[in-house]
PDB file of C-alpha atoms in Angstrom:
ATOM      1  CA  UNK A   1       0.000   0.000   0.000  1.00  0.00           C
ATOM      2  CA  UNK A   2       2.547   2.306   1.217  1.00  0.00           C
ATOM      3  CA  UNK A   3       6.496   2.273   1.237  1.00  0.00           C
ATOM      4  CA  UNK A   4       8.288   3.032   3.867  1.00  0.00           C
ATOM      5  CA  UNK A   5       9.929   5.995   2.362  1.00  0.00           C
ATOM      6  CA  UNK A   6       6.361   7.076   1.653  1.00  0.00           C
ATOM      7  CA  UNK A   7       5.318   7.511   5.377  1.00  0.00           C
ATOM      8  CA  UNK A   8       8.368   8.792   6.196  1.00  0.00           C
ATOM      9  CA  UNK A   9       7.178  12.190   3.985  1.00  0.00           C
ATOM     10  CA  UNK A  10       4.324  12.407   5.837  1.00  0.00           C
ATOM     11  CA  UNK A  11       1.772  11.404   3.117  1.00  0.00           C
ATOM     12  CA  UNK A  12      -1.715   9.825   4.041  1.00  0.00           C
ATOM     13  CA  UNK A  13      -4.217   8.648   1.948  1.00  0.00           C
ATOM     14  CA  UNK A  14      -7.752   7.135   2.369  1.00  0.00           C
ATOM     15  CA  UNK A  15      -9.468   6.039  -0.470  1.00  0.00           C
ATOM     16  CA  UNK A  16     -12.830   4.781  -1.612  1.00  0.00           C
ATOM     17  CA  UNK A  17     -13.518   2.832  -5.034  1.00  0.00           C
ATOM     18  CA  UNK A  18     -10.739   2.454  -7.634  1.00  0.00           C
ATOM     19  CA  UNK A  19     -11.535  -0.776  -9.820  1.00  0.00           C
ATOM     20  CA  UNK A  20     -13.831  -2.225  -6.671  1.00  0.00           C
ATOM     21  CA  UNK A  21     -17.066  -0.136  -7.574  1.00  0.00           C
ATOM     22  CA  UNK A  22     -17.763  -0.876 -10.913  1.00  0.00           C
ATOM     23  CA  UNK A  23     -21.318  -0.661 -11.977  1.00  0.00           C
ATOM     24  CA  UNK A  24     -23.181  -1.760 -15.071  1.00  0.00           C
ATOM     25  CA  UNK A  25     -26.066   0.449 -16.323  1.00  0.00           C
ATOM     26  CA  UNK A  26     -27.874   0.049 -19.301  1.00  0.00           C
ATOM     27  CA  UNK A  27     -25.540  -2.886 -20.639  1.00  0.00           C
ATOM     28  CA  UNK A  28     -22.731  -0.578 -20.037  1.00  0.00           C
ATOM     29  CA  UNK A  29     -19.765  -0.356 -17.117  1.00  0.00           C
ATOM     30  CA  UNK A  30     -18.988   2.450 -15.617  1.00  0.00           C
ATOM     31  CA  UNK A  31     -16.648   3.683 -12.166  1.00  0.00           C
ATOM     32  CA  UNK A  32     -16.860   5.881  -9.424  1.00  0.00           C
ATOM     33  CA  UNK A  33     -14.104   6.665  -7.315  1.00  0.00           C
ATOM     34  CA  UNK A  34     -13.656   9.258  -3.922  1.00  0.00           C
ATOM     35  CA  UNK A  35     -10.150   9.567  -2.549  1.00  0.00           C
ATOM     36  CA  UNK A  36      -8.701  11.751   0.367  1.00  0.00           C
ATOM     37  CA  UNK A  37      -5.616  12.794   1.245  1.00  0.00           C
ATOM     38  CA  UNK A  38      -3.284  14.622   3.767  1.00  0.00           C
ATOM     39  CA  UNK A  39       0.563  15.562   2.888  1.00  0.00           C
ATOM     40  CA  UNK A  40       3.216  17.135   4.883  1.00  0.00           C
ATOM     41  CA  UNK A  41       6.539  17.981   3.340  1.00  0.00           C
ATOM     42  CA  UNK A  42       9.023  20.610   4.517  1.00  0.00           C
ATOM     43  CA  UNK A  43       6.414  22.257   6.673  1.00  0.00           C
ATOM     44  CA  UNK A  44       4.053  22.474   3.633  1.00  0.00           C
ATOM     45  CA  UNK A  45       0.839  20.826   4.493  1.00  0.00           C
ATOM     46  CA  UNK A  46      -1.565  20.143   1.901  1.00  0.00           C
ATOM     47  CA  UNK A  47      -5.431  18.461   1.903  1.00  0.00           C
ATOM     48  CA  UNK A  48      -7.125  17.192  -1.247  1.00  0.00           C
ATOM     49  CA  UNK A  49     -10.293  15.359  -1.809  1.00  0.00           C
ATOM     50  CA  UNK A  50     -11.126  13.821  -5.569  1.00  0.00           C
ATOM     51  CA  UNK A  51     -13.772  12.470  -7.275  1.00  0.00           C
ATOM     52  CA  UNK A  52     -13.576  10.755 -10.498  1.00  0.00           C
ATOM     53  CA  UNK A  53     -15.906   8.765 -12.501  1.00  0.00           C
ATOM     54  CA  UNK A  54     -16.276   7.061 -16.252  1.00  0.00           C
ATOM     55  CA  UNK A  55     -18.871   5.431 -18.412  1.00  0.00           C
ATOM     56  CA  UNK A  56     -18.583   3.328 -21.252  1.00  0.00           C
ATOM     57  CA  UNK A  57     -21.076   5.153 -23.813  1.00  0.00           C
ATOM     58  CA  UNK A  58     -20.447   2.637 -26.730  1.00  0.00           C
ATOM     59  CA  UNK A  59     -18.171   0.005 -27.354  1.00  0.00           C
ATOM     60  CA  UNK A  60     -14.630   0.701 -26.208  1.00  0.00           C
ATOM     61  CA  UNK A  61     -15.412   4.632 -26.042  1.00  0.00           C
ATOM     62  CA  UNK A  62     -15.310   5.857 -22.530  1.00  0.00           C
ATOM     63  CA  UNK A  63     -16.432   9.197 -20.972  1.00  0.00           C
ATOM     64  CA  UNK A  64     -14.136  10.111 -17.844  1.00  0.00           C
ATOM     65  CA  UNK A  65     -15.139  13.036 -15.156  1.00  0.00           C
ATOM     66  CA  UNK A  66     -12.707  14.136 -12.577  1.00  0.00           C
ATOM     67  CA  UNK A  67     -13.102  16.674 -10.361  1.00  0.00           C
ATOM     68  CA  UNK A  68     -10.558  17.621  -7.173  1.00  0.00           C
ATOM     69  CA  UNK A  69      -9.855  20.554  -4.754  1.00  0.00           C
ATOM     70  CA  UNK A  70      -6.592  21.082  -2.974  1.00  0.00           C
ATOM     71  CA  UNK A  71      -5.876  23.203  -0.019  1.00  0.00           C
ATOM     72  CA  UNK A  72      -2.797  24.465   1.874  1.00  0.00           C
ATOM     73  CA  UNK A  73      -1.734  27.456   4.720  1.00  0.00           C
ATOM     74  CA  UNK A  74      -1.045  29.877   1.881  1.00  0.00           C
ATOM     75  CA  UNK A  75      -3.097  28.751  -1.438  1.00  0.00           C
ATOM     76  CA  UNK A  76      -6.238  26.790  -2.100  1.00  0.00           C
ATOM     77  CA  UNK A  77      -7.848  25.445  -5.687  1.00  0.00           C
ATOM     78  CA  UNK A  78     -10.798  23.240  -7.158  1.00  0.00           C
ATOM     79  CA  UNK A  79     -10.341  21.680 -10.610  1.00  0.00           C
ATOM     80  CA  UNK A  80     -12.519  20.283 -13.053  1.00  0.00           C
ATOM     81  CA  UNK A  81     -11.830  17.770 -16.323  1.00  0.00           C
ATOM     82  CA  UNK A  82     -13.165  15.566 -18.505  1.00  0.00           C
ATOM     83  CA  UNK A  83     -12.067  13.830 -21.024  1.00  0.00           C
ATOM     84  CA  UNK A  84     -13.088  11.009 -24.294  1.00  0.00           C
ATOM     85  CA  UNK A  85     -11.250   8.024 -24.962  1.00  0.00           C
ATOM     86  CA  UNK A  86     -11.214   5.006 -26.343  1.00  0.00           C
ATOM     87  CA  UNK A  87      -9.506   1.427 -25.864  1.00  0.00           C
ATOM     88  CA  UNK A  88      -7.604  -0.073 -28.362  1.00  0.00           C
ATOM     89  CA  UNK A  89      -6.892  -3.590 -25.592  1.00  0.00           C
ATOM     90  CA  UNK A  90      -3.176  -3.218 -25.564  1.00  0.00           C
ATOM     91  CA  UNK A  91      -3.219   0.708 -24.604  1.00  0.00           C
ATOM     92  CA  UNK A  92      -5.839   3.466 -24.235  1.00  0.00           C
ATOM     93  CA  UNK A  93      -5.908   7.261 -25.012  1.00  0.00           C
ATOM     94  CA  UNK A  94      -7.941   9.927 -24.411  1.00  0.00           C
ATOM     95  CA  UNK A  95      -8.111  13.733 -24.920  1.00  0.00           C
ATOM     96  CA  UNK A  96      -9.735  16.245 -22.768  1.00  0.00           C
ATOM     97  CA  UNK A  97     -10.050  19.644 -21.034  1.00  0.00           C
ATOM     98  CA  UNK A  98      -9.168  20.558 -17.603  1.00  0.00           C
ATOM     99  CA  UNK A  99      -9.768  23.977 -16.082  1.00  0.00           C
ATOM    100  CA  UNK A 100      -9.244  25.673 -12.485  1.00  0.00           C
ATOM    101  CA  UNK A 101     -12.665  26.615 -11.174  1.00  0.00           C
ATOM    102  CA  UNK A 102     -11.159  28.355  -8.467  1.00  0.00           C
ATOM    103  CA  UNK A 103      -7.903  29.193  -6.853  1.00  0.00           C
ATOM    104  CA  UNK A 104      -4.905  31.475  -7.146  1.00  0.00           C
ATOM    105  CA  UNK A 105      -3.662  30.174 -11.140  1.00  0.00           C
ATOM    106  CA  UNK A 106      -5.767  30.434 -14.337  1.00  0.00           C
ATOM    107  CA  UNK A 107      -5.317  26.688 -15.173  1.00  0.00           C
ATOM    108  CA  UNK A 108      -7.025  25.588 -18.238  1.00  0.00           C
ATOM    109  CA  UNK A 109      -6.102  23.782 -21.697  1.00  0.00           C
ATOM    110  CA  UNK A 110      -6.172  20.177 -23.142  1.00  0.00           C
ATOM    111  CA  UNK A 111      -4.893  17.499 -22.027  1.00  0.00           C
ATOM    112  CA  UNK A 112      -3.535  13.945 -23.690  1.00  0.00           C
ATOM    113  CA  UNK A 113      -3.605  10.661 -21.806  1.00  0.00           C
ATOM    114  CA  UNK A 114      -2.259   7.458 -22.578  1.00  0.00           C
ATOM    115  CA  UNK A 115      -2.401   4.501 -20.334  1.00  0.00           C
ATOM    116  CA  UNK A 116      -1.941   0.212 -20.231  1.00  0.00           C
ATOM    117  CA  UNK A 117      -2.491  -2.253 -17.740  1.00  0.00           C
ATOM    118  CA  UNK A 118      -0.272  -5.190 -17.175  1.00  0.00           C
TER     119      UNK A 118
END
C-alpha cells in the first residue's frame, strides 16, 4: 500500500472505489471513485479530496469526469476535467479539457492521456 519511504514524507491517503465499484447500467460499465488525502513535506501541508468517474457510452469509447480541490496554509484550488477516450486492448488514449474553477492560477487547456495495464 505504502512504502516506507512514503510515510516517512508524511503522506496519508484514504481512499474509496478504484476498480472495486464498478457498476453496469444500461448494458454498459462504468466507475466511481472518492479519494482523500493529507501531505506534509518541509512544513508544507496540503489536503485534497477527488472524485472521479467514467462510463462506457459505446463500445470501447469511454467518458471520464474528474473533479478535485486542494488546499494548503497559503493557497487553495478546485479543478474540473473531462475527457473522451477510447480502448484499443493493448493501450488506451484519451483527450480532454481541464480547467481551475477556483484558486490562485488560471489553469485551463487540453490534455492527452495514454495509459496500459499489465
Amino acid at each position: 500500500m505504502f512504502s516506507g519511504r512514503a510515510l516517512r514524507r508524511g503522506v496519508l491517503l484514504a481512499a474509496a472505489g478504484g476498480h472495486g465499484t464498478s457498476f453496469n447500467a444500461w448494458g454498459r460499465e462504468g466507475f466511481v471513485n472518492l479519494e482523500a488525502g493529507q501531505r506534509s513535506r518541509g512544513g508544507c501541508d496540503r489536503s485534497a479530496l477527488k472524485f472521479s468517474s467514467g462510463y462506457e457510452f459505446a463500445p470501447s469509447w469511454m467518458l471520464g469526469f474528474k473533479s478535485w480541490s486542494e488546499g494548503g496554509a497559503e493557497t487553495g484550488s478546485a479543478k474540473a476535467e473531462i475527457t473522451r477516450g477510447y480502448d484499443f486492448d493493448i493501450v488506451s488514449v484519451a483527450v480532454g479539457w481541464r480547467e481551475e474553477i477556483s484558486g490562485n492560477f488560471d489553469e485551463k487547456g487540453w490534455i492527452l492521456v495514454a495509459s496500459s495495464a499489465f
